[in-house]
Amino acid sequence: MRLVLDIFTVLAVSAGAFFFLAGTVGLIRFPDALTRLHALTKVDNLGLGLVVLGLLPQANGLFGALKLVTIWLLVQLSGAIVTQLIAGTVRQHGPRE
Amino acid sequence: MTILSIFDIGLVVLILAVGAASIGMREAFSAVIGFVVYGLLLSIAWVRLSAVDVALTEAAIGGGMTGMLMLGAVARLRFAKGNDSRTSLPVRLAAGILCALVAAGLAIAVLSPPEVIPTLAPMAMENLPQSGLGNPVAGVLFVYRALDTLLEKVVLILALLGVWSLAPDRMWGGIPGLRVYAQPNSKLTFLAQLLPPVGIVVAVYMCWVGAKEPGGAFQGGTVLAAMWLLVMIAGLTSVPSISQRWLRLLLVAGPMIFLAIGIAGMVLANAFLAYPAGYAKPLIVAVEVALTLSIGVALGLLAAGPPERVQRP
């Protein structure tokens, strides 16, 4: 059972890391602010979600697991809203330079 | 070589690179962003050194709070672009030489450590149970080096006075010039309504858990300050004028209670800042709670900047 959970952790966290990598590539390669934001948030939520999912079996009891999920939810919330704010500013004033 | 040491080397290289990039940036805004990233990476390094207390403080103060203060400074500089004067060559040379000297001094200290590294850690751990605390960092801060901690909080208020004194005379006692983004029903309003309840619980938790595990007044206070700033920036609550009595009371409450307990210690425990036997932990928790509030208000006001408007009667 332990081994199965460990394998699950490794797979999920690796998948999460892959999404982070994809997001970073998108951030560097995409042409303008809006598409970059798109790449960043989509992939951030999924990447962090997978990392948290993978870490759940390793968490320190129910309380530790709850903390992990809360962190993911908080990052989702702030990430989504901050992105909306940046995108709104870009649309209003246009990108800098 | 294990995976962890590869990670550590990568982290150190990354920290050095981001530090160098932050110094080398031509534009102030990018340099500040570099500095914030540098602070966050540094906090990961502290976690790797098992200094979670320091990591929390570094992320909160070094990355977050200082970053926000510097972004404010950059915005001000951009605003006052009119008298754009380059620093003269001698000044730049002097600054460079001073920085190089400090770096050389640090390098010598790091590269030639003494044979036996002096440590008080075993003694500190041995006497920790007497205080009733579980977190050795809290023990050092509030029992062994309480005077330093007290003075540190006073310095925070002095720094705030320094910021306030930047205001012109007629603005004294006015409202800090925090940029308010007052669009009703925007996404920021939503965030400012949703996040503070969670943030306040996190701050209380950090302050409370500080006696036993990593956490404490500074970390909790920073979270409080962030929540307060969020609510003010979203325009949900007005920025208070700095002459408000409750504001000033909250500012000095922490250091005053700390000082009062310290002076009481002279009578009850025969030494300044000593705690009477058996009452150490409740007294320390009381001081931590008051300090959390004071630090929260002080950091929030530091970020809000010097007064720029006078309250209309």
Coordinates of C-alpha atoms in Angstrom, one line a residue:
Chain A
M1 CA 0.0 0.0 0.0
R2 CA 2.8 2.4 1.0
L3 CA 4.6 1.7 -2.2
V4 CA 1.5 2.3 -4.3
L5 CA 1.0 5.7 -2.5
D6 CA 4.7 6.6 -3.1
I7 CA 4.5 5.8 -6.7
F8 CA 1.3 7.9 -7.0
T9 CA 3.2 10.8 -5.3
V10 CA 6.1 10.6 -7.7
L11 CA 3.8 10.4 -10.7
A12 CA 1.5 13.3 -9.7
V13 CA 4.4 15.6 -8.6
S14 CA 6.3 14.9 -11.8
A15 CA 3.2 15.7 -13.9
G16 CA 2.8 18.9 -11.9
A17 CA 6.5 19.8 -12.5
F18 CA 5.9 19.1 -16.2
F19 CA 3.0 21.6 -16.3
F20 CA 5.1 24.2 -14.5
L21 CA 7.8 23.7 -17.1
A22 CA 5.2 24.1 -19.9
G23 CA 3.9 27.3 -18.2
T24 CA 7.4 28.7 -18.0
V25 CA 8.1 28.0 -21.7
G26 CA 4.8 29.7 -22.5
L27 CA 5.7 32.7 -20.4
I28 CA 9.0 33.1 -22.2
R29 CA 7.8 32.2 -25.8
F30 CA 4.3 33.7 -26.1
P31 CA 4.2 37.0 -28.0
D32 CA 2.1 39.4 -25.7
A33 CA 1.0 40.0 -22.2
L34 CA -2.5 38.4 -22.5
T35 CA -1.3 35.1 -23.9
R36 CA 1.5 34.9 -21.4
L37 CA -1.0 35.4 -18.6
H38 CA -3.1 32.7 -20.1
A39 CA -0.2 30.2 -20.2
L40 CA 0.9 31.2 -16.7
T41 CA -2.5 30.8 -14.9
K42 CA -3.8 27.7 -16.7
V43 CA -0.7 25.8 -16.1
D44 CA 0.0 27.2 -12.6
N45 CA -3.3 26.0 -11.2
L46 CA -3.0 22.6 -12.8
G47 CA 0.7 22.2 -11.9
L48 CA 0.2 23.2 -8.3
G49 CA -3.0 21.2 -8.1
L50 CA -1.1 18.1 -9.2
V51 CA 1.8 18.7 -6.8
V52 CA -0.7 19.1 -3.9
L53 CA -2.6 16.0 -5.0
G54 CA 0.6 14.1 -5.1
L55 CA 1.7 15.3 -1.7
L56 CA -1.7 14.5 0.0
P57 CA -0.8 10.8 0.7
Q58 CA 2.5 12.1 2.4
A59 CA 0.7 14.7 4.5
N60 CA 0.9 14.8 8.2
G61 CA -2.6 13.6 9.1
L62 CA -5.9 15.1 8.1
F63 CA -4.9 18.6 9.4
G64 CA -1.8 18.6 7.2
A65 CA -3.8 17.5 4.2
L66 CA -6.3 20.3 4.8
K67 CA -3.5 22.8 5.0
L68 CA -2.2 21.7 1.6
V69 CA -5.6 21.9 -0.1
T70 CA -6.2 25.3 1.5
I71 CA -2.9 26.6 0.1
W72 CA -3.9 25.4 -3.4
L73 CA -7.3 27.1 -3.1
L74 CA -5.7 30.4 -1.9
V75 CA -3.2 30.3 -4.7
Q76 CA -6.1 29.7 -7.2
L77 CA -8.0 32.6 -5.8
S78 CA -5.2 35.1 -5.7
G79 CA -3.7 33.9 -9.0
A80 CA -7.0 34.2 -10.8
I81 CA -7.8 37.7 -9.5
V82 CA -4.4 39.2 -9.9
T83 CA -4.3 37.9 -13.5
Q84 CA -7.7 39.5 -14.1
L85 CA -6.4 42.8 -12.7
I86 CA -3.2 42.7 -14.8
A87 CA -5.2 41.8 -17.9
G88 CA -7.6 44.6 -17.2
T89 CA -4.8 47.1 -16.9
V90 CA -3.2 45.9 -20.1
R91 CA -6.5 46.2 -22.0
Q92 CA -7.2 49.7 -20.7
H93 CA -3.8 51.2 -21.1
G94 CA -2.1 48.9 -23.6
P95 CA 1.1 47.1 -22.9
R96 CA 4.1 49.1 -21.8
E97 CA 6.6 50.2 -24.4
Chain B
M1 CA 26.3 13.5 -5.1
T2 CA 22.7 13.2 -3.9
I3 CA 19.8 14.9 -5.5
L4 CA 19.5 17.3 -2.6
S5 CA 23.0 18.6 -2.9
I6 CA 22.4 19.2 -6.7
F7 CA 19.3 21.1 -5.7
D8 CA 21.3 23.1 -3.2
I9 CA 24.0 24.0 -5.6
G10 CA 21.4 25.0 -8.2
L11 CA 19.6 27.1 -5.6
V12 CA 22.8 28.9 -4.6
V13 CA 23.7 29.6 -8.3
L14 CA 20.2 30.9 -8.9
I15 CA 20.3 33.2 -5.9
L16 CA 23.7 34.6 -7.0
A17 CA 22.4 35.1 -10.5
V18 CA 19.2 36.8 -9.5
G19 CA 21.2 39.0 -7.1
A20 CA 23.6 40.0 -9.8
A21 CA 20.8 40.6 -12.3
S22 CA 18.9 42.7 -9.8
I23 CA 22.0 44.9 -9.3
G24 CA 22.7 45.0 -13.0
M25 CA 19.2 46.0 -14.1
R26 CA 19.0 49.5 -15.7
E27 CA 15.4 50.0 -14.8
A28 CA 14.4 50.5 -11.2
F29 CA 11.1 48.6 -11.6
S30 CA 12.8 45.4 -12.9
A31 CA 15.5 45.7 -10.2
V32 CA 12.8 45.6 -7.5
I33 CA 11.1 42.6 -9.1
G34 CA 14.5 40.9 -9.2
F35 CA 14.9 41.8 -5.5
V36 CA 11.5 40.2 -4.6
V37 CA 12.4 37.0 -6.5
Y38 CA 15.8 37.1 -4.7
G39 CA 14.0 37.3 -1.3
L40 CA 11.7 34.3 -2.1
L41 CA 14.7 32.2 -3.3
L42 CA 16.6 33.1 -0.1
S43 CA 13.6 32.0 2.0
I44 CA 13.9 28.6 0.2
A45 CA 17.5 28.5 1.2
W46 CA 16.6 29.2 4.8
V47 CA 14.2 26.2 4.7
R48 CA 17.0 24.1 3.4
L49 CA 19.1 25.2 6.4
S50 CA 16.1 24.1 8.7
A51 CA 15.6 27.7 9.8
V52 CA 11.9 27.9 9.1
D53 CA 11.4 30.9 11.4
V54 CA 13.9 32.9 9.4
A55 CA 12.4 31.6 6.1
L56 CA 9.0 32.9 7.1
T57 CA 10.3 36.3 8.0
E58 CA 12.4 36.5 4.9
A59 CA 9.5 35.7 2.7
A60 CA 7.2 38.1 4.5
I61 CA 9.5 41.0 5.2
G62 CA 12.4 40.5 2.7
G63 CA 10.3 39.5 -0.3
G64 CA 6.9 40.9 0.4
M65 CA 7.0 44.0 2.6
T66 CA 10.3 45.5 1.5
G67 CA 9.4 44.7 -2.1
M68 CA 6.2 46.7 -1.7
L69 CA 8.0 49.6 0.0
M70 CA 10.5 49.7 -2.9
L71 CA 7.8 49.5 -5.6
G72 CA 6.2 52.5 -3.8
A73 CA 9.6 54.3 -4.0
V74 CA 9.9 53.5 -7.7
A75 CA 6.4 54.8 -8.4
R76 CA 7.3 58.0 -6.6
L77 CA 10.6 58.4 -8.5
R78 CA 8.7 57.9 -11.8
F79 CA 6.2 60.5 -10.7
A80 CA 9.0 63.0 -9.9
K81 CA 10.9 62.4 -13.2
G82 CA 11.3 66.2 -13.7
N83 CA 14.6 66.6 -11.9
D84 CA 16.3 63.6 -13.3
S85 CA 19.8 63.9 -12.2
R86 CA 22.4 61.2 -12.6
T87 CA 24.5 60.5 -9.6
S88 CA 28.0 61.8 -10.1
L89 CA 31.0 59.5 -10.7
P90 CA 32.7 60.0 -7.3
V91 CA 29.5 59.2 -5.5
R92 CA 29.1 56.0 -7.5
L93 CA 32.7 55.1 -7.0
A94 CA 32.4 55.7 -3.2
A95 CA 29.2 53.5 -3.1
G96 CA 31.0 50.8 -5.1
I97 CA 34.0 50.8 -2.8
L98 CA 31.9 50.7 0.4
C99 CA 29.9 47.8 -1.0
A100 CA 33.1 45.9 -2.0
L101 CA 34.6 46.5 1.5
V102 CA 31.4 45.1 3.2
A103 CA 31.4 42.1 0.8
A104 CA 35.1 41.5 1.4
G105 CA 34.6 41.6 5.2
L106 CA 31.7 39.1 5.0
A107 CA 33.8 36.9 2.7
I108 CA 36.7 36.8 5.2
A109 CA 34.3 36.0 8.0
V110 CA 32.8 33.1 6.0
L111 CA 36.0 31.8 4.5
S112 CA 38.0 31.7 7.6
P113 CA 35.8 30.2 10.4
P114 CA 37.4 29.5 13.8
E115 CA 38.6 26.0 14.6
V116 CA 35.8 25.3 17.0
I117 CA 32.6 27.3 16.2
P118 CA 31.4 28.9 19.4
T119 CA 27.8 28.0 20.1
L120 CA 25.3 28.6 22.9
A121 CA 22.7 26.2 21.3
P122 CA 23.1 23.3 23.9
M123 CA 22.8 25.7 26.8
A124 CA 19.8 27.4 25.2
M125 CA 18.0 24.1 24.6
E126 CA 18.8 22.9 28.1
N127 CA 17.2 25.9 29.8
L128 CA 14.3 26.2 27.3
P129 CA 11.8 24.0 29.3
Q130 CA 11.9 26.5 32.2
S131 CA 10.2 29.1 30.0
G132 CA 7.4 26.7 28.9
L133 CA 8.1 27.5 25.3
G134 CA 8.7 24.8 22.7
N135 CA 10.2 26.9 19.9
P136 CA 13.9 27.7 20.6
V137 CA 13.7 30.8 18.4
A138 CA 10.9 32.2 20.5
G139 CA 12.9 31.3 23.5
V140 CA 15.9 33.3 22.3
L141 CA 13.7 36.2 21.2
F142 CA 11.6 36.6 24.3
V143 CA 13.7 35.1 27.1
Y144 CA 17.5 35.2 26.4
R145 CA 17.6 38.3 24.2
A146 CA 14.4 40.0 25.2
L147 CA 16.1 43.4 25.3
D148 CA 17.1 43.1 21.6
T149 CA 13.5 42.1 20.7
L150 CA 12.1 45.1 22.6
L151 CA 14.5 47.5 20.9
E152 CA 13.8 46.0 17.5
K153 CA 10.1 46.9 17.9
V154 CA 11.0 50.4 19.0
V155 CA 13.2 50.8 15.9
L156 CA 10.2 49.9 13.8
I157 CA 8.2 52.8 15.2
L158 CA 11.3 55.1 14.7
A159 CA 11.3 54.0 11.1
L160 CA 7.6 54.9 10.8
L161 CA 8.4 58.3 12.4
G162 CA 11.1 58.7 9.7
V163 CA 8.6 58.1 6.9
W164 CA 6.1 60.5 8.5
S165 CA 8.6 63.2 8.8
L166 CA 9.0 63.2 5.0
A167 CA 5.6 65.0 4.9
P168 CA 5.5 68.8 4.5
D169 CA 4.5 70.6 7.7
R170 CA 0.9 71.4 6.7
M171 CA 0.2 67.7 6.0
W172 CA 1.3 66.6 9.4
G173 CA -1.3 64.4 11.0
G174 CA -3.0 64.0 7.6
I175 CA -3.9 60.9 5.6
P176 CA -1.1 58.7 4.1
G177 CA -0.8 58.9 0.3
L178 CA -1.6 55.3 -0.4
R179 CA -2.8 54.8 -3.9
V180 CA -6.5 53.7 -3.6
Y181 CA -8.1 51.7 -6.4
A182 CA -11.7 52.5 -5.6
Q183 CA -13.8 50.9 -8.3
P184 CA -16.9 49.5 -6.7
N185 CA -17.7 45.8 -7.5
S186 CA -14.4 45.2 -9.3
K187 CA -12.4 42.0 -8.9
L188 CA -10.2 43.6 -6.4
T189 CA -13.2 44.4 -4.2
F190 CA -14.1 40.7 -4.4
L191 CA -10.6 39.7 -3.3
A192 CA -10.6 42.3 -0.5
Q193 CA -13.8 40.9 0.8
L194 CA -12.9 37.2 0.5
L195 CA -9.3 37.1 1.6
P196 CA -9.1 39.1 4.9
P197 CA -11.1 36.7 7.0
V198 CA -8.8 33.9 5.9
G199 CA -5.7 36.1 6.4
I200 CA -6.7 37.2 9.9
V201 CA -7.2 33.5 10.9
V202 CA -3.7 32.7 9.4
A203 CA -2.2 35.7 11.3
V204 CA -3.7 34.6 14.6
Y205 CA -2.6 31.1 14.0
M206 CA 1.0 32.2 13.2
C207 CA 1.1 34.4 16.3
W208 CA -0.3 31.6 18.6
V209 CA 1.8 28.8 17.2
G210 CA 5.0 30.9 17.5
A211 CA 5.5 29.8 21.1
K212 CA 5.7 26.1 20.1
E213 CA 6.6 26.0 16.4
P214 CA 8.0 28.3 13.7
G215 CA 5.9 31.5 13.6
G216 CA 5.5 34.5 15.8
A217 CA 4.7 38.1 16.1
F218 CA 6.6 39.4 13.1
Q219 CA 5.2 36.8 10.6
G220 CA 1.6 37.2 12.0
G221 CA 1.9 41.0 12.0
T222 CA 3.0 41.0 8.3
V223 CA 0.0 39.0 7.3
L224 CA -2.2 41.4 9.2
A225 CA -0.6 44.4 7.6
A226 CA -1.1 42.8 4.1
M227 CA -4.8 42.2 4.8
W228 CA -5.3 45.8 6.0
L229 CA -3.5 47.2 3.0
L230 CA -5.6 45.1 0.7
V231 CA -8.8 46.4 2.2
M232 CA -7.5 50.0 2.1
I233 CA -6.3 49.7 -1.5
A234 CA -9.6 48.2 -2.6
G235 CA -11.3 51.3 -1.1
L236 CA -13.4 49.2 1.3
T237 CA -12.1 51.1 4.3
S238 CA -10.7 54.6 4.2
V239 CA -7.0 55.2 5.0
P240 CA -7.0 56.7 8.5
S241 CA -5.2 59.9 9.2
I242 CA -2.1 59.4 11.3
S243 CA -3.4 61.7 14.1
Q244 CA -6.1 59.2 15.0
R245 CA -5.8 58.2 18.7
W246 CA -6.6 54.5 18.3
L247 CA -4.0 54.2 15.6
R248 CA -1.3 55.6 17.8
L249 CA -2.4 53.5 20.7
L250 CA -2.2 50.4 18.6
L251 CA 1.2 51.4 17.4
V252 CA 2.7 51.7 20.8
A253 CA 0.6 49.0 22.6
G254 CA 3.1 46.2 21.8
P255 CA 6.3 47.8 23.0
M256 CA 4.6 49.5 25.9
I257 CA 3.1 46.2 27.2
F258 CA 6.5 44.5 26.7
L259 CA 8.2 47.4 28.6
A260 CA 5.7 47.2 31.4
I261 CA 6.2 43.5 31.8
G262 CA 9.9 44.1 31.7
I263 CA 9.8 46.7 34.5
A264 CA 7.4 44.5 36.5
G265 CA 10.1 41.9 36.2
M266 CA 12.5 44.1 38.1
V267 CA 10.2 43.9 41.1
L268 CA 8.8 40.3 40.8
A269 CA 11.8 38.5 39.3
N270 CA 14.7 40.7 40.3
A271 CA 15.8 41.6 36.8
F272 CA 14.7 43.9 33.9
L273 CA 12.7 41.8 31.4
A274 CA 12.8 38.7 33.6
Y275 CA 9.6 36.8 34.0
P276 CA 8.3 35.5 37.4
A277 CA 8.7 31.8 37.7
G278 CA 5.8 29.8 36.3
Y279 CA 4.3 32.9 34.5
A280 CA 6.8 33.0 31.6
K281 CA 4.7 31.5 28.9
P282 CA 1.4 33.4 29.5
L283 CA 3.3 36.7 29.7
I284 CA 5.2 35.9 26.5
V285 CA 2.0 35.0 24.7
A286 CA 0.4 38.3 25.9
V287 CA 3.5 40.3 24.6
E288 CA 3.4 38.4 21.3
V289 CA -0.3 39.2 20.8
A290 CA 0.2 42.9 21.5
L291 CA 3.3 43.0 19.3
T292 CA 1.5 41.3 16.4
L293 CA -1.1 44.1 16.4
S294 CA 1.5 46.8 16.7
I295 CA 3.7 45.3 14.0
G296 CA 0.7 44.9 11.7
V297 CA -0.3 48.6 12.1
A298 CA 3.3 49.8 11.8
L299 CA 4.0 47.8 8.6
G300 CA 0.7 48.8 7.1
L301 CA 1.5 52.5 7.8
L302 CA 5.0 52.2 6.5
A303 CA 3.7 50.9 3.2
A304 CA 1.0 53.6 3.1
G305 CA 3.8 56.2 3.1
P306 CA 4.0 59.8 4.4
P307 CA 0.8 61.8 4.9
E308 CA -0.3 63.6 1.7
R309 CA -3.8 64.8 2.4
V310 CA -5.3 66.7 5.3
Q311 CA -8.6 65.4 6.6
R312 CA -11.5 67.6 5.7
P313 CA -13.3 68.6 8.9

